[in-house]
JSON list of C-alpha atoms in Angstrom, two decimals:
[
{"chain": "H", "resi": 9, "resn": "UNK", "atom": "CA", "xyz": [-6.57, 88.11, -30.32]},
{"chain": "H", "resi": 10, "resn": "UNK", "atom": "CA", "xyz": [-9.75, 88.49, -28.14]},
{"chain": "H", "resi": 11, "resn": "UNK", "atom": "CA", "xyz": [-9.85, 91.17, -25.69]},
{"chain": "H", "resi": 12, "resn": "UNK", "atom": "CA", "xyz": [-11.83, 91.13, -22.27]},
{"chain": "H", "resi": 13, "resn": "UNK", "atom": "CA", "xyz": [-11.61, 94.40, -20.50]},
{"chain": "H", "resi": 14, "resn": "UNK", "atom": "CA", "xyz": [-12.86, 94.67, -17.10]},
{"chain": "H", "resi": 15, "resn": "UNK", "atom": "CA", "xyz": [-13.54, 98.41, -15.17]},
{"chain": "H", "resi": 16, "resn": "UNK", "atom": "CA", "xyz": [-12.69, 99.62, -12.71]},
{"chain": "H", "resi": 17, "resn": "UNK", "atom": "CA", "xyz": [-9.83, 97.59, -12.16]},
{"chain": "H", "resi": 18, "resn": "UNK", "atom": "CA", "xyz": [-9.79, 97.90, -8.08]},
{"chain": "H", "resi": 19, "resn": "UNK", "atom": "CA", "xyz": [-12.60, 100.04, -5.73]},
{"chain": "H", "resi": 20, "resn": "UNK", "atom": "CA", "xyz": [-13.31, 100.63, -2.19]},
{"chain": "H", "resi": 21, "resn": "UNK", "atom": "CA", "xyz": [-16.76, 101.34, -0.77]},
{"chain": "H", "resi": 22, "resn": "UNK", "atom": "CA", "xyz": [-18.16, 101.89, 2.25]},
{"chain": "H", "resi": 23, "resn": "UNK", "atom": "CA", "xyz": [-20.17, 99.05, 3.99]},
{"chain": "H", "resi": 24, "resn": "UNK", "atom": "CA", "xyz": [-23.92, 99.50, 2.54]},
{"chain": "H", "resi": 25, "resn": "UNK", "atom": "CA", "xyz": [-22.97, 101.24, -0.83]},
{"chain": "H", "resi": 26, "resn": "UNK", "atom": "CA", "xyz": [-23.39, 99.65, -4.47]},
{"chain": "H", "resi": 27, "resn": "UNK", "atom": "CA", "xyz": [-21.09, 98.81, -7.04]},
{"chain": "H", "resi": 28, "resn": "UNK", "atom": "CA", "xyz": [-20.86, 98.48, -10.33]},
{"chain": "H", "resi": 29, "resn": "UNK", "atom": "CA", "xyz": [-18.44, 96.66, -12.37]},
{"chain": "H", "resi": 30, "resn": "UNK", "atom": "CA", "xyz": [-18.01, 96.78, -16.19]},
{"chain": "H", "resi": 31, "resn": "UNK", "atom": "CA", "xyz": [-16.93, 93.51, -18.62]},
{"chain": "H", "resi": 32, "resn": "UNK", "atom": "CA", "xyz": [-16.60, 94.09, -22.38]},
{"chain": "H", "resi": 33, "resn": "UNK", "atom": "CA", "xyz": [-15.52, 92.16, -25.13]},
{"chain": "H", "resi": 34, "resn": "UNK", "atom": "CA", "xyz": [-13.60, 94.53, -27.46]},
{"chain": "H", "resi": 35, "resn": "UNK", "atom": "CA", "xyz": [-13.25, 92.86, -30.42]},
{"chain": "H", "resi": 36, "resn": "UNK", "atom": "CA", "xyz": [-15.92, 90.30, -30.47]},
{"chain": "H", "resi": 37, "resn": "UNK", "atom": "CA", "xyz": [-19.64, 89.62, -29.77]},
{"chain": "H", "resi": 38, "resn": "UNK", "atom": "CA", "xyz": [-20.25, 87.46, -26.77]},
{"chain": "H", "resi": 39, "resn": "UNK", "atom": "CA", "xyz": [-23.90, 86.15, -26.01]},
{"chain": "H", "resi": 40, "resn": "UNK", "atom": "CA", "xyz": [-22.32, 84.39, -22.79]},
{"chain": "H", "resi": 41, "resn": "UNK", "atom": "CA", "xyz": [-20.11, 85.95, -20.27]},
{"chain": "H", "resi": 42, "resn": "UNK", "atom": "CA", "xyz": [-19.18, 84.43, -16.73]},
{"chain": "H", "resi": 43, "resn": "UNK", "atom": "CA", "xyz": [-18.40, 86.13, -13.51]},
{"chain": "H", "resi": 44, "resn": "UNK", "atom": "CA", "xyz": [-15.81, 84.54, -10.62]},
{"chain": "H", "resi": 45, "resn": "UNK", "atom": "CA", "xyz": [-14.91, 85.34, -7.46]},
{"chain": "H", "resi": 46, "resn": "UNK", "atom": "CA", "xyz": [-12.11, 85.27, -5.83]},
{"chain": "H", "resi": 47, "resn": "UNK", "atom": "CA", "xyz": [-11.10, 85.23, -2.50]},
{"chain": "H", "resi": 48, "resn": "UNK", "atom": "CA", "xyz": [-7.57, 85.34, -1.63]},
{"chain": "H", "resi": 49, "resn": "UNK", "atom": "CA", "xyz": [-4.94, 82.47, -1.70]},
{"chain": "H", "resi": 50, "resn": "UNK", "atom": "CA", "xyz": [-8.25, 80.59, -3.04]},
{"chain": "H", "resi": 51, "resn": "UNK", "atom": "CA", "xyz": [-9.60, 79.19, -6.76]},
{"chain": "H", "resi": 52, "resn": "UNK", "atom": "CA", "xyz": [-11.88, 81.18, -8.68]},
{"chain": "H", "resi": 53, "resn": "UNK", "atom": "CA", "xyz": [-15.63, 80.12, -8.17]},
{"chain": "H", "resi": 54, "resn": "UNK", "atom": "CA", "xyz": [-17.89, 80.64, -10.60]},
{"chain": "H", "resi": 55, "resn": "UNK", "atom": "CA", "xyz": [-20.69, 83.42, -9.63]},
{"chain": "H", "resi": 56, "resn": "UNK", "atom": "CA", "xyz": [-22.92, 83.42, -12.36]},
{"chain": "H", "resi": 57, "resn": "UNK", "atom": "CA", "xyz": [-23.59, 83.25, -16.23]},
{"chain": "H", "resi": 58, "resn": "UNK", "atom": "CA", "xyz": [-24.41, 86.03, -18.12]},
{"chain": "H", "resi": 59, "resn": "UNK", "atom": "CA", "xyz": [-26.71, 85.92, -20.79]},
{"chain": "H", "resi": 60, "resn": "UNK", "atom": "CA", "xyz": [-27.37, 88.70, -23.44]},
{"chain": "H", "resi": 61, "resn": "UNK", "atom": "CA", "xyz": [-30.84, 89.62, -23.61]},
{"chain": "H", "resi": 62, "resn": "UNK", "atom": "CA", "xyz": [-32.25, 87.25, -20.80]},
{"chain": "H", "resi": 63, "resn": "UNK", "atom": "CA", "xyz": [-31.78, 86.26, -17.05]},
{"chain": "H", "resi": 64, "resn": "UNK", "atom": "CA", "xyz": [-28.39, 85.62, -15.78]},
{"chain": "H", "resi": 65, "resn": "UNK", "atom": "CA", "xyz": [-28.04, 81.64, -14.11]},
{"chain": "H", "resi": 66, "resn": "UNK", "atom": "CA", "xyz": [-26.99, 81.89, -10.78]},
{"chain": "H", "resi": 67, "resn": "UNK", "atom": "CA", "xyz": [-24.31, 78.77, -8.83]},
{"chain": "H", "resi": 68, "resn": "UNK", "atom": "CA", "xyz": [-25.83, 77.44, -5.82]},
{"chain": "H", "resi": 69, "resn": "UNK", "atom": "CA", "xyz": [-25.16, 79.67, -2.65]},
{"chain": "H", "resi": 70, "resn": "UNK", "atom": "CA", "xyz": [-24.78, 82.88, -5.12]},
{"chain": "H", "resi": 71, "resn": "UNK", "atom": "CA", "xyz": [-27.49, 85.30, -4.13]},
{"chain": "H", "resi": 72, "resn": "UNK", "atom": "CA", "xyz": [-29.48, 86.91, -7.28]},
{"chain": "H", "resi": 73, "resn": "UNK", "atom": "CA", "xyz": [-30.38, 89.95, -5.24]},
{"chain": "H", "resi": 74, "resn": "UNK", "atom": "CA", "xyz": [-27.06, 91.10, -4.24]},
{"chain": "H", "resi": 75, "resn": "UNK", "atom": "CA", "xyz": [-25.10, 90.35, -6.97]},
{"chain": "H", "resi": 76, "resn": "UNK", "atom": "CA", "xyz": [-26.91, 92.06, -9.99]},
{"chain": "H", "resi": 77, "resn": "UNK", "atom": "CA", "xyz": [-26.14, 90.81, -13.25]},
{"chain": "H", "resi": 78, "resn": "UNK", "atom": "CA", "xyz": [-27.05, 93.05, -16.85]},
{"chain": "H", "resi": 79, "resn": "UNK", "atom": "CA", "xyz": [-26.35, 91.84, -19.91]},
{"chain": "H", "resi": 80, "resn": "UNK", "atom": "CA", "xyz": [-27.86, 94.56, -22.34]},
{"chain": "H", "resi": 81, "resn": "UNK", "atom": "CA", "xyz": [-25.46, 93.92, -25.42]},
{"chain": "H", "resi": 82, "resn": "UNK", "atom": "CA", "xyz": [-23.53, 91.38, -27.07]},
{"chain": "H", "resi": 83, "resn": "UNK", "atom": "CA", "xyz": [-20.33, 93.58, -25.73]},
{"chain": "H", "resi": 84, "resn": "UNK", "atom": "CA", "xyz": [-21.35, 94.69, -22.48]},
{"chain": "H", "resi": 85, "resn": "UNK", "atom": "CA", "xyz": [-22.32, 92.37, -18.98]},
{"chain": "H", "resi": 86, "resn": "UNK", "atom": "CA", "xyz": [-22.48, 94.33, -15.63]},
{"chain": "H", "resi": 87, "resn": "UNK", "atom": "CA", "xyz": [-22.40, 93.21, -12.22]},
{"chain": "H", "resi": 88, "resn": "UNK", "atom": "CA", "xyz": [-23.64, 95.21, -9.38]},
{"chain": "H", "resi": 89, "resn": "UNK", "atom": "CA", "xyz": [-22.68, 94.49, -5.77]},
{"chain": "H", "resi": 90, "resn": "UNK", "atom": "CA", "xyz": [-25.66, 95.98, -3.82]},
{"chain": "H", "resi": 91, "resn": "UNK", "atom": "CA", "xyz": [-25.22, 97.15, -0.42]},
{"chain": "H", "resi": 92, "resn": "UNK", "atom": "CA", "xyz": [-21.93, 95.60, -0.30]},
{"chain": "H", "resi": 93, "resn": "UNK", "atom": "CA", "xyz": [-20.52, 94.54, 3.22]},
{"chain": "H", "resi": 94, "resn": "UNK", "atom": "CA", "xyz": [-16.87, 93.80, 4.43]},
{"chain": "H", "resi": 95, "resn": "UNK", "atom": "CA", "xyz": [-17.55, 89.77, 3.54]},
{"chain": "H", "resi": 96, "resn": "UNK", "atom": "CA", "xyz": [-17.73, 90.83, -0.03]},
{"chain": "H", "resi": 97, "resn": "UNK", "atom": "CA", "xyz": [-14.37, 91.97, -0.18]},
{"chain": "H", "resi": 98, "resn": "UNK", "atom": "CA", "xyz": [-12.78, 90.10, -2.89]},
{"chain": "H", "resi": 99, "resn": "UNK", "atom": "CA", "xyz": [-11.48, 89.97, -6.42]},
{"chain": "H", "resi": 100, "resn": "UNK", "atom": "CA", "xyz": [-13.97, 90.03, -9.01]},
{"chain": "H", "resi": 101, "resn": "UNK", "atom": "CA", "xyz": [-13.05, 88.43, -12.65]},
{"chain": "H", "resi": 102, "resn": "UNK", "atom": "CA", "xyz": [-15.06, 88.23, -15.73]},
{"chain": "H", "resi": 103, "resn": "UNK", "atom": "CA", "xyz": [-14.59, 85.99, -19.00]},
{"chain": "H", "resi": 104, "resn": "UNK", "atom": "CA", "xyz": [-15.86, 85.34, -21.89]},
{"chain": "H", "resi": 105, "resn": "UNK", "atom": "CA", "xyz": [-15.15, 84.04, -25.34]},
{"chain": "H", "resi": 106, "resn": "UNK", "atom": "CA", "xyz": [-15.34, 84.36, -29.29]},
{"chain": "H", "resi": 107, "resn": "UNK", "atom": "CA", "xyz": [-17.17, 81.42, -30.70]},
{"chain": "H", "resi": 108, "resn": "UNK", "atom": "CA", "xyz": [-15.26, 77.92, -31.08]},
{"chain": "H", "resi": 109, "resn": "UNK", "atom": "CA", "xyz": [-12.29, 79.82, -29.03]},
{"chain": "H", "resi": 110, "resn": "UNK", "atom": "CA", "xyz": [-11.01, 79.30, -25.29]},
{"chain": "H", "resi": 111, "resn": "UNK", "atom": "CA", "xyz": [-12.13, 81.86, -22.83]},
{"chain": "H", "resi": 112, "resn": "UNK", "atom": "CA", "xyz": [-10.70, 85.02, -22.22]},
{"chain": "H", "resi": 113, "resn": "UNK", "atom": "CA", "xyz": [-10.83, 86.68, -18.83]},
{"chain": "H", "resi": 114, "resn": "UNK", "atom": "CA", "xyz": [-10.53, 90.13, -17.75]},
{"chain": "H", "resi": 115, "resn": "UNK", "atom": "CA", "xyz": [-8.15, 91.63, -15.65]},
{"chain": "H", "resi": 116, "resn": "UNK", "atom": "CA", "xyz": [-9.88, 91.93, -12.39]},
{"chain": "H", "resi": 117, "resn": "UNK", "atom": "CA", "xyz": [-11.31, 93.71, -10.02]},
{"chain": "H", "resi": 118, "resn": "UNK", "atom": "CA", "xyz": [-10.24, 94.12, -6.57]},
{"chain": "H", "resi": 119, "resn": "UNK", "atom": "CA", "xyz": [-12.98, 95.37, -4.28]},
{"chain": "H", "resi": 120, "resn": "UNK", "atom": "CA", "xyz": [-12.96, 96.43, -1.19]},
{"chain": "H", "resi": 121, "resn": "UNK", "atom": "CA", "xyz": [-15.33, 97.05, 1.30]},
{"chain": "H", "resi": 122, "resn": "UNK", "atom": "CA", "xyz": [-14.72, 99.12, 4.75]},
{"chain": "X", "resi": 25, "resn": "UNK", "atom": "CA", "xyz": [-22.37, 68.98, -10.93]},
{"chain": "X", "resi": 26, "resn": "UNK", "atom": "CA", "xyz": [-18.49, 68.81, -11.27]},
{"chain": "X", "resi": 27, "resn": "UNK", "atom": "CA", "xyz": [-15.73, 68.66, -9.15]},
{"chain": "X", "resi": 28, "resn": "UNK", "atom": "CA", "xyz": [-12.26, 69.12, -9.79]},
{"chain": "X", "resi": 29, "resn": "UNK", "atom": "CA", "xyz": [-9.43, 68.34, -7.10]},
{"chain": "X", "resi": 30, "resn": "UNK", "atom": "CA", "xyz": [-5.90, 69.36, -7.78]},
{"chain": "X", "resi": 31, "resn": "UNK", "atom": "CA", "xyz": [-2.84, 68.06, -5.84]},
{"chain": "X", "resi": 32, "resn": "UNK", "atom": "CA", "xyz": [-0.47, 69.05, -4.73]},
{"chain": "X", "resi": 33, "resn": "UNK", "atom": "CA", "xyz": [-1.28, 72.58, -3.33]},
{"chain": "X", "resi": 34, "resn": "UNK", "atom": "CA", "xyz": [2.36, 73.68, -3.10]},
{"chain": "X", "resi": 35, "resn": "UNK", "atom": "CA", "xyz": [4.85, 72.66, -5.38]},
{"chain": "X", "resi": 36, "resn": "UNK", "atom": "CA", "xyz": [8.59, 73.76, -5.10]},
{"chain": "X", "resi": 37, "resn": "UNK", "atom": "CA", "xyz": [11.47, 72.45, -7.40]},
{"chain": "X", "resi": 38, "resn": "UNK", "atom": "CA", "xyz": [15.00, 73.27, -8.47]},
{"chain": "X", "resi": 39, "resn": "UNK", "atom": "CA", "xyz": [15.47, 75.36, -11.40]},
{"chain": "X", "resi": 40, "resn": "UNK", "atom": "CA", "xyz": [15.75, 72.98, -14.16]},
{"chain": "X", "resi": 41, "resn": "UNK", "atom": "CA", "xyz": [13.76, 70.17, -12.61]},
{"chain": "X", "resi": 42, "resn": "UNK", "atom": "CA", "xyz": [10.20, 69.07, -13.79]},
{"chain": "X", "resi": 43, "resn": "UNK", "atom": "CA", "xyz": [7.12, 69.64, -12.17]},
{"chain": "X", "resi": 44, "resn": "UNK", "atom": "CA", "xyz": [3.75, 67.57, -12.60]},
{"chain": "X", "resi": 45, "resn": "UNK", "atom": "CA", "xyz": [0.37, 68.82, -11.50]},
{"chain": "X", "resi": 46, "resn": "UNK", "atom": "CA", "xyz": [-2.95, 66.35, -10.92]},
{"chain": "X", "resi": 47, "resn": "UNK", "atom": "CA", "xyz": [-6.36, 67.25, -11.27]},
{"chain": "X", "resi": 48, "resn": "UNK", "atom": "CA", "xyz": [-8.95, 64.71, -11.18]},
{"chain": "X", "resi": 49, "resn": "UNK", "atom": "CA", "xyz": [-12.38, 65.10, -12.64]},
{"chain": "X", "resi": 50, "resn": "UNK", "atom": "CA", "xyz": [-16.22, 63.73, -11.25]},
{"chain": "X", "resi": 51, "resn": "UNK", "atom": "CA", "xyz": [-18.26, 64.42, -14.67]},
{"chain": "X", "resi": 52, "resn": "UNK", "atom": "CA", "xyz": [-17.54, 62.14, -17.16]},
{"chain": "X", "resi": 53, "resn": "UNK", "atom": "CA", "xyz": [-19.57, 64.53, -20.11]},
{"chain": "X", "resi": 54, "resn": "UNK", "atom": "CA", "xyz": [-16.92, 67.17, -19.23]},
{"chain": "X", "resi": 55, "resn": "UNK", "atom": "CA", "xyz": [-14.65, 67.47, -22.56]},
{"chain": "X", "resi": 56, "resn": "UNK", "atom": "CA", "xyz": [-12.69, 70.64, -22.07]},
{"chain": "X", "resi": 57, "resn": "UNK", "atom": "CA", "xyz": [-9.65, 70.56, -19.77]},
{"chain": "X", "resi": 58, "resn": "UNK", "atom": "CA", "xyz": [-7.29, 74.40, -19.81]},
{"chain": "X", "resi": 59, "resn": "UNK", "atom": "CA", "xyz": [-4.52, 75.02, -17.48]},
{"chain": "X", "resi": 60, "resn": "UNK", "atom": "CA", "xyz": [-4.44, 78.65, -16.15]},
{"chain": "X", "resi": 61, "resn": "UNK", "atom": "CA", "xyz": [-1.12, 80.14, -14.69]},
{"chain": "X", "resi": 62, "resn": "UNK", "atom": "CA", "xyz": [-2.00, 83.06, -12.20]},
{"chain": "X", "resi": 63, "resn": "UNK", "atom": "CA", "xyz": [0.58, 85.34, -11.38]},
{"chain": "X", "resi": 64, "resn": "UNK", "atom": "CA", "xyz": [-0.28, 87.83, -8.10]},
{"chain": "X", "resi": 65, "resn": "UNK", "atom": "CA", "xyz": [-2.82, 89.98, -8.24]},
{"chain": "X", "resi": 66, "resn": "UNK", "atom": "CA", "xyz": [-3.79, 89.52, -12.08]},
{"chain": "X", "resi": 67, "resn": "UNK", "atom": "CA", "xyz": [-5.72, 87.71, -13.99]},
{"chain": "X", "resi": 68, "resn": "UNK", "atom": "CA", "xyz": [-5.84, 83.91, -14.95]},
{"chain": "X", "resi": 69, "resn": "UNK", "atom": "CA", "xyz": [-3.63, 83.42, -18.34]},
{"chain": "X", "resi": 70, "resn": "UNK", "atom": "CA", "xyz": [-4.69, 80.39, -20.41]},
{"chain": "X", "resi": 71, "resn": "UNK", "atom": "CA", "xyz": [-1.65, 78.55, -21.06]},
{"chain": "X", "resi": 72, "resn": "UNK", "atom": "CA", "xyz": [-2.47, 75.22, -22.42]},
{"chain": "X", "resi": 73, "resn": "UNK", "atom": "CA", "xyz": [-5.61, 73.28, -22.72]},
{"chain": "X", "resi": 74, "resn": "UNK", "atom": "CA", "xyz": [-6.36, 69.97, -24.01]},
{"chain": "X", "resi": 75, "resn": "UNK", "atom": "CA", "xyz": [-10.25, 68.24, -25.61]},
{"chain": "X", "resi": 76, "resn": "UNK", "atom": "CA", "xyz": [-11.83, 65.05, -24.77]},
{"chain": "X", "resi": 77, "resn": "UNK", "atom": "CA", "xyz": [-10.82, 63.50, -27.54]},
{"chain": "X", "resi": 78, "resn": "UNK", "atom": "CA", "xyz": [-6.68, 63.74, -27.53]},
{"chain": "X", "resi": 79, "resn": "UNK", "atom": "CA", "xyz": [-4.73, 62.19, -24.90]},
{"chain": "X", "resi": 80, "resn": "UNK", "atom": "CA", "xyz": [-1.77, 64.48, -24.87]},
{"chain": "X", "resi": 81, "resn": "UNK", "atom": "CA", "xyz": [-0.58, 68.02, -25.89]},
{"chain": "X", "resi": 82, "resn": "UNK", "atom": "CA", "xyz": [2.52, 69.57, -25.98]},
{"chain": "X", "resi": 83, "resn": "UNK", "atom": "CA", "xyz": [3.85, 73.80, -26.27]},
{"chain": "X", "resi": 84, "resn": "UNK", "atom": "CA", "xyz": [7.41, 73.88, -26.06]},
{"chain": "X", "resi": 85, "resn": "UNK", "atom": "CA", "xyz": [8.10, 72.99, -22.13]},
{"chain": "X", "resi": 86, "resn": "UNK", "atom": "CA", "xyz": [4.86, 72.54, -21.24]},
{"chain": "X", "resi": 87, "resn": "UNK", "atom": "CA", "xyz": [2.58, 69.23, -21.62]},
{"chain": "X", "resi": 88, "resn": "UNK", "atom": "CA", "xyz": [-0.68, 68.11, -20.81]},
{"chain": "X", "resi": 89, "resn": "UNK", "atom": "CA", "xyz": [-1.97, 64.51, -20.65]},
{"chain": "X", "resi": 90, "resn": "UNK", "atom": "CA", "xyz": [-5.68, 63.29, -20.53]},
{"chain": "X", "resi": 91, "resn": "UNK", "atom": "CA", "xyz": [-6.74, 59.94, -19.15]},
{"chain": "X", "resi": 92, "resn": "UNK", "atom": "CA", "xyz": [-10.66, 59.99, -19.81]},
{"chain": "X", "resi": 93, "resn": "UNK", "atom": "CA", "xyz": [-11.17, 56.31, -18.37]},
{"chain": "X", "resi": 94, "resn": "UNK", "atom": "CA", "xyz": [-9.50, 57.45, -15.08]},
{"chain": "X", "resi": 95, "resn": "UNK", "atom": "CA", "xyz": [-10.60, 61.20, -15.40]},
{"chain": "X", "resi": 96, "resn": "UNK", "atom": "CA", "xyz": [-7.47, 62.65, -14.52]},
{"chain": "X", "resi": 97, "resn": "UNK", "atom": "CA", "xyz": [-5.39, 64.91, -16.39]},
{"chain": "X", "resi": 98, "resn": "UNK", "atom": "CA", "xyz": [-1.94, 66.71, -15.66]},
{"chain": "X", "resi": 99, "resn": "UNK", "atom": "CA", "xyz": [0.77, 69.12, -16.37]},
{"chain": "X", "resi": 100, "resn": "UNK", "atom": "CA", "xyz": [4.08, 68.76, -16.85]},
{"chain": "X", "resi": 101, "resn": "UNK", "atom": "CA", "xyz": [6.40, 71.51, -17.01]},
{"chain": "X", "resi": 102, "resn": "UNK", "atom": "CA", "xyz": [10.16, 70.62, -17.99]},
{"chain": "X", "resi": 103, "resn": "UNK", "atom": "CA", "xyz": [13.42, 72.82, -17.42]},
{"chain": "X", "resi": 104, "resn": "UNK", "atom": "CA", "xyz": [11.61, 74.66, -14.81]},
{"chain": "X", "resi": 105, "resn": "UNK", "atom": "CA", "xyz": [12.73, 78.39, -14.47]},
{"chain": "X", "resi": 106, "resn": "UNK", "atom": "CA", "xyz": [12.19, 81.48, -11.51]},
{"chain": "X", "resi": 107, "resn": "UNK", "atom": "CA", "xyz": [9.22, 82.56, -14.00]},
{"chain": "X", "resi": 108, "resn": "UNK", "atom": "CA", "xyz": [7.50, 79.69, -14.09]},
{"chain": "X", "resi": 109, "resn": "UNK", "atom": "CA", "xyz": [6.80, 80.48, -10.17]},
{"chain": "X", "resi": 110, "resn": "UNK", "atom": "CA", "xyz": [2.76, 81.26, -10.13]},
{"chain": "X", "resi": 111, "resn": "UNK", "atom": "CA", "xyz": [-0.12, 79.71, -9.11]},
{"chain": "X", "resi": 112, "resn": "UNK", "atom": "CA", "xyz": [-1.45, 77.29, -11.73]},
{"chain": "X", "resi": 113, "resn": "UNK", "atom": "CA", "xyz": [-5.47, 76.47, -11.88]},
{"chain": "X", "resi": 114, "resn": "UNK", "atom": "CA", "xyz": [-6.81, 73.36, -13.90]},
{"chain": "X", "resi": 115, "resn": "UNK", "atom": "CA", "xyz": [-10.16, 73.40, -14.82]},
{"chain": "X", "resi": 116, "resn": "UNK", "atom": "CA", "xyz": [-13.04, 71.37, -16.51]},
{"chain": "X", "resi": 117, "resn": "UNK", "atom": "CA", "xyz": [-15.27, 72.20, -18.54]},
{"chain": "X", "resi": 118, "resn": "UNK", "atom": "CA", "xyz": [-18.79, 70.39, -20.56]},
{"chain": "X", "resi": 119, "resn": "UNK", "atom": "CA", "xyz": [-19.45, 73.00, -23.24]},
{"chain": "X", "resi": 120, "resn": "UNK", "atom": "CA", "xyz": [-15.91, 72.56, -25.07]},
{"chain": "X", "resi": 121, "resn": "UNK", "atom": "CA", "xyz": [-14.25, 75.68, -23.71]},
{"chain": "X", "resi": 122, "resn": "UNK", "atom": "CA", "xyz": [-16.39, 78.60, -24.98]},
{"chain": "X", "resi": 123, "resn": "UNK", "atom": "CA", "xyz": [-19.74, 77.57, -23.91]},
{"chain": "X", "resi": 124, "resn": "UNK", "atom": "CA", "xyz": [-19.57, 76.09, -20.86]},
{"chain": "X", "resi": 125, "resn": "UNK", "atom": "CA", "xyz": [-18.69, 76.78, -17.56]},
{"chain": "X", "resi": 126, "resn": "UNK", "atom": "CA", "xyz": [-15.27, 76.53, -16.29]},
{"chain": "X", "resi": 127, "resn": "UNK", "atom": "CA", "xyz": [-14.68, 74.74, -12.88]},
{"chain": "X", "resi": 128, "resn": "UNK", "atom": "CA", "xyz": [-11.20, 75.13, -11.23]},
{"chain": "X", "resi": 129, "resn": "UNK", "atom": "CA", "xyz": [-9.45, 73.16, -9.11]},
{"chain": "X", "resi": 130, "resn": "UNK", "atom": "CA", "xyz": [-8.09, 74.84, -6.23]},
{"chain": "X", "resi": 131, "resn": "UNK", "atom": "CA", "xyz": [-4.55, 75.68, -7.33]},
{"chain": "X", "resi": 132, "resn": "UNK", "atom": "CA", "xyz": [-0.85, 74.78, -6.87]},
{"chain": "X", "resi": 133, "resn": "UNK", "atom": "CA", "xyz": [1.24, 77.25, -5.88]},
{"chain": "X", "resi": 134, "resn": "UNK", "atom": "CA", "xyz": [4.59, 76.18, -8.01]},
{"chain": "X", "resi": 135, "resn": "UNK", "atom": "CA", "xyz": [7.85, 77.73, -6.79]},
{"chain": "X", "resi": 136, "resn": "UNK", "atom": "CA", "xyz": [10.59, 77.32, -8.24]},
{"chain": "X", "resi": 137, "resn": "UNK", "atom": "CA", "xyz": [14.40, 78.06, -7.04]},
{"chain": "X", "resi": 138, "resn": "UNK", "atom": "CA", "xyz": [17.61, 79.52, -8.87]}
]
């Protein structure tokens, strides 16, 4: 079946530091991928859509400039966390899907900001 | 955009008993409807999902039902047991499941008791 991996699976950073986290589709080509966040005891919220080859689309309240968003290949979307502060502290999921297929998440990541 | 409300928040039955979940849906072009079961700390696991254009689904002990004139759907899970004890996450969706974004409700934390 299709495979979503997600890297690293948990991080902590000091306030003011970037990260970078990884979501691949292992087995099949995906020109969308979509990032959540979750905070905890809460619902996942989407962040943003990633699209390969263009500009990722952005929910309402998300801000562009802190939450970097790559999509370079058809396996590969990337979102940086720049100059990440304590309020960012939360568990970040990706998904994505083959064609004509429900979506496939990742396993997490857990970040963690001090 | 859509909204999805889910009810109850906490759910806690008797091993063996049923358990029924409500979400309720704004956008009436939404055509996608998955049910996610989240245990701690890892990721969202599709467990059944149900299109615009079937009223009901079953797997075994679990059911979904679809009422598109009163945009509500739910789950029903029969002969409840301790591992059915998660969080579970309806969600909606316009693009059919691979395209579109998902939105969740906000959960229901089901617990169920030997």
């Amino acid at each position: 079946g299709a495979v979503v991996s997600q890297h690293p699976s948990w991080v902590i950073c000091k306030s003011g530091t970037s990260v970078k986290i990884e979501c691949r589709s292992l087995d099949f080509q995906a020109t969308t991928m979509f990032w959540y966040r979750q905070f905890p005891k809460q619902s996942l919220m989407l962040m943003a859509t990633s699209n390969e080859g263009s500009k990722a689309t952005y929910e309402q309240g998300v801000e562009k400039d802190k939450f970097l968003i790559n999509h370079a290949s058809l396996t590969l979307s990337t979102l940086t966390v720049t100059s990440a502060h304590p309020e960012d502290s939360s568990f970040y999921i990706c998904s994505a899907s083959p064609q004509v297929s429900p979506l496939h998440f990742g396993n997490g990541t857990r970040l963690t900001v001090t | 955009g859509e909204n999805v409300e889910q009810h109850p928040s906490t759910l806690s039955v008797q091993e063996g008993d049923s358990a029924v979940i409500k979400c309720t849906y704004s956008d009436s072009a939404s055509n996608y409807f998955p049910w996610y079961k989240q245990e701690l700390g890892k990721r969202p696991q599709l467990i059944i999902d149900i299109r615009s254009n079937v009223g009901e689904k079953k797997d075994q002990r679990i059911a979904v039902t679809l009422n598109k004139t009163a945009k509500h759907f739910s789950l029903h899970i029969t002969e409840t047991q301790p591992e059915d004890s998660a969080v579970y996450f309806c969600a909606a969706s316009m693009g059919g499941g691979s395209q579109g974004n998902l939105i969740f409700g906000k959960g229901t934390k089901l617990s169920v008791k030997p």
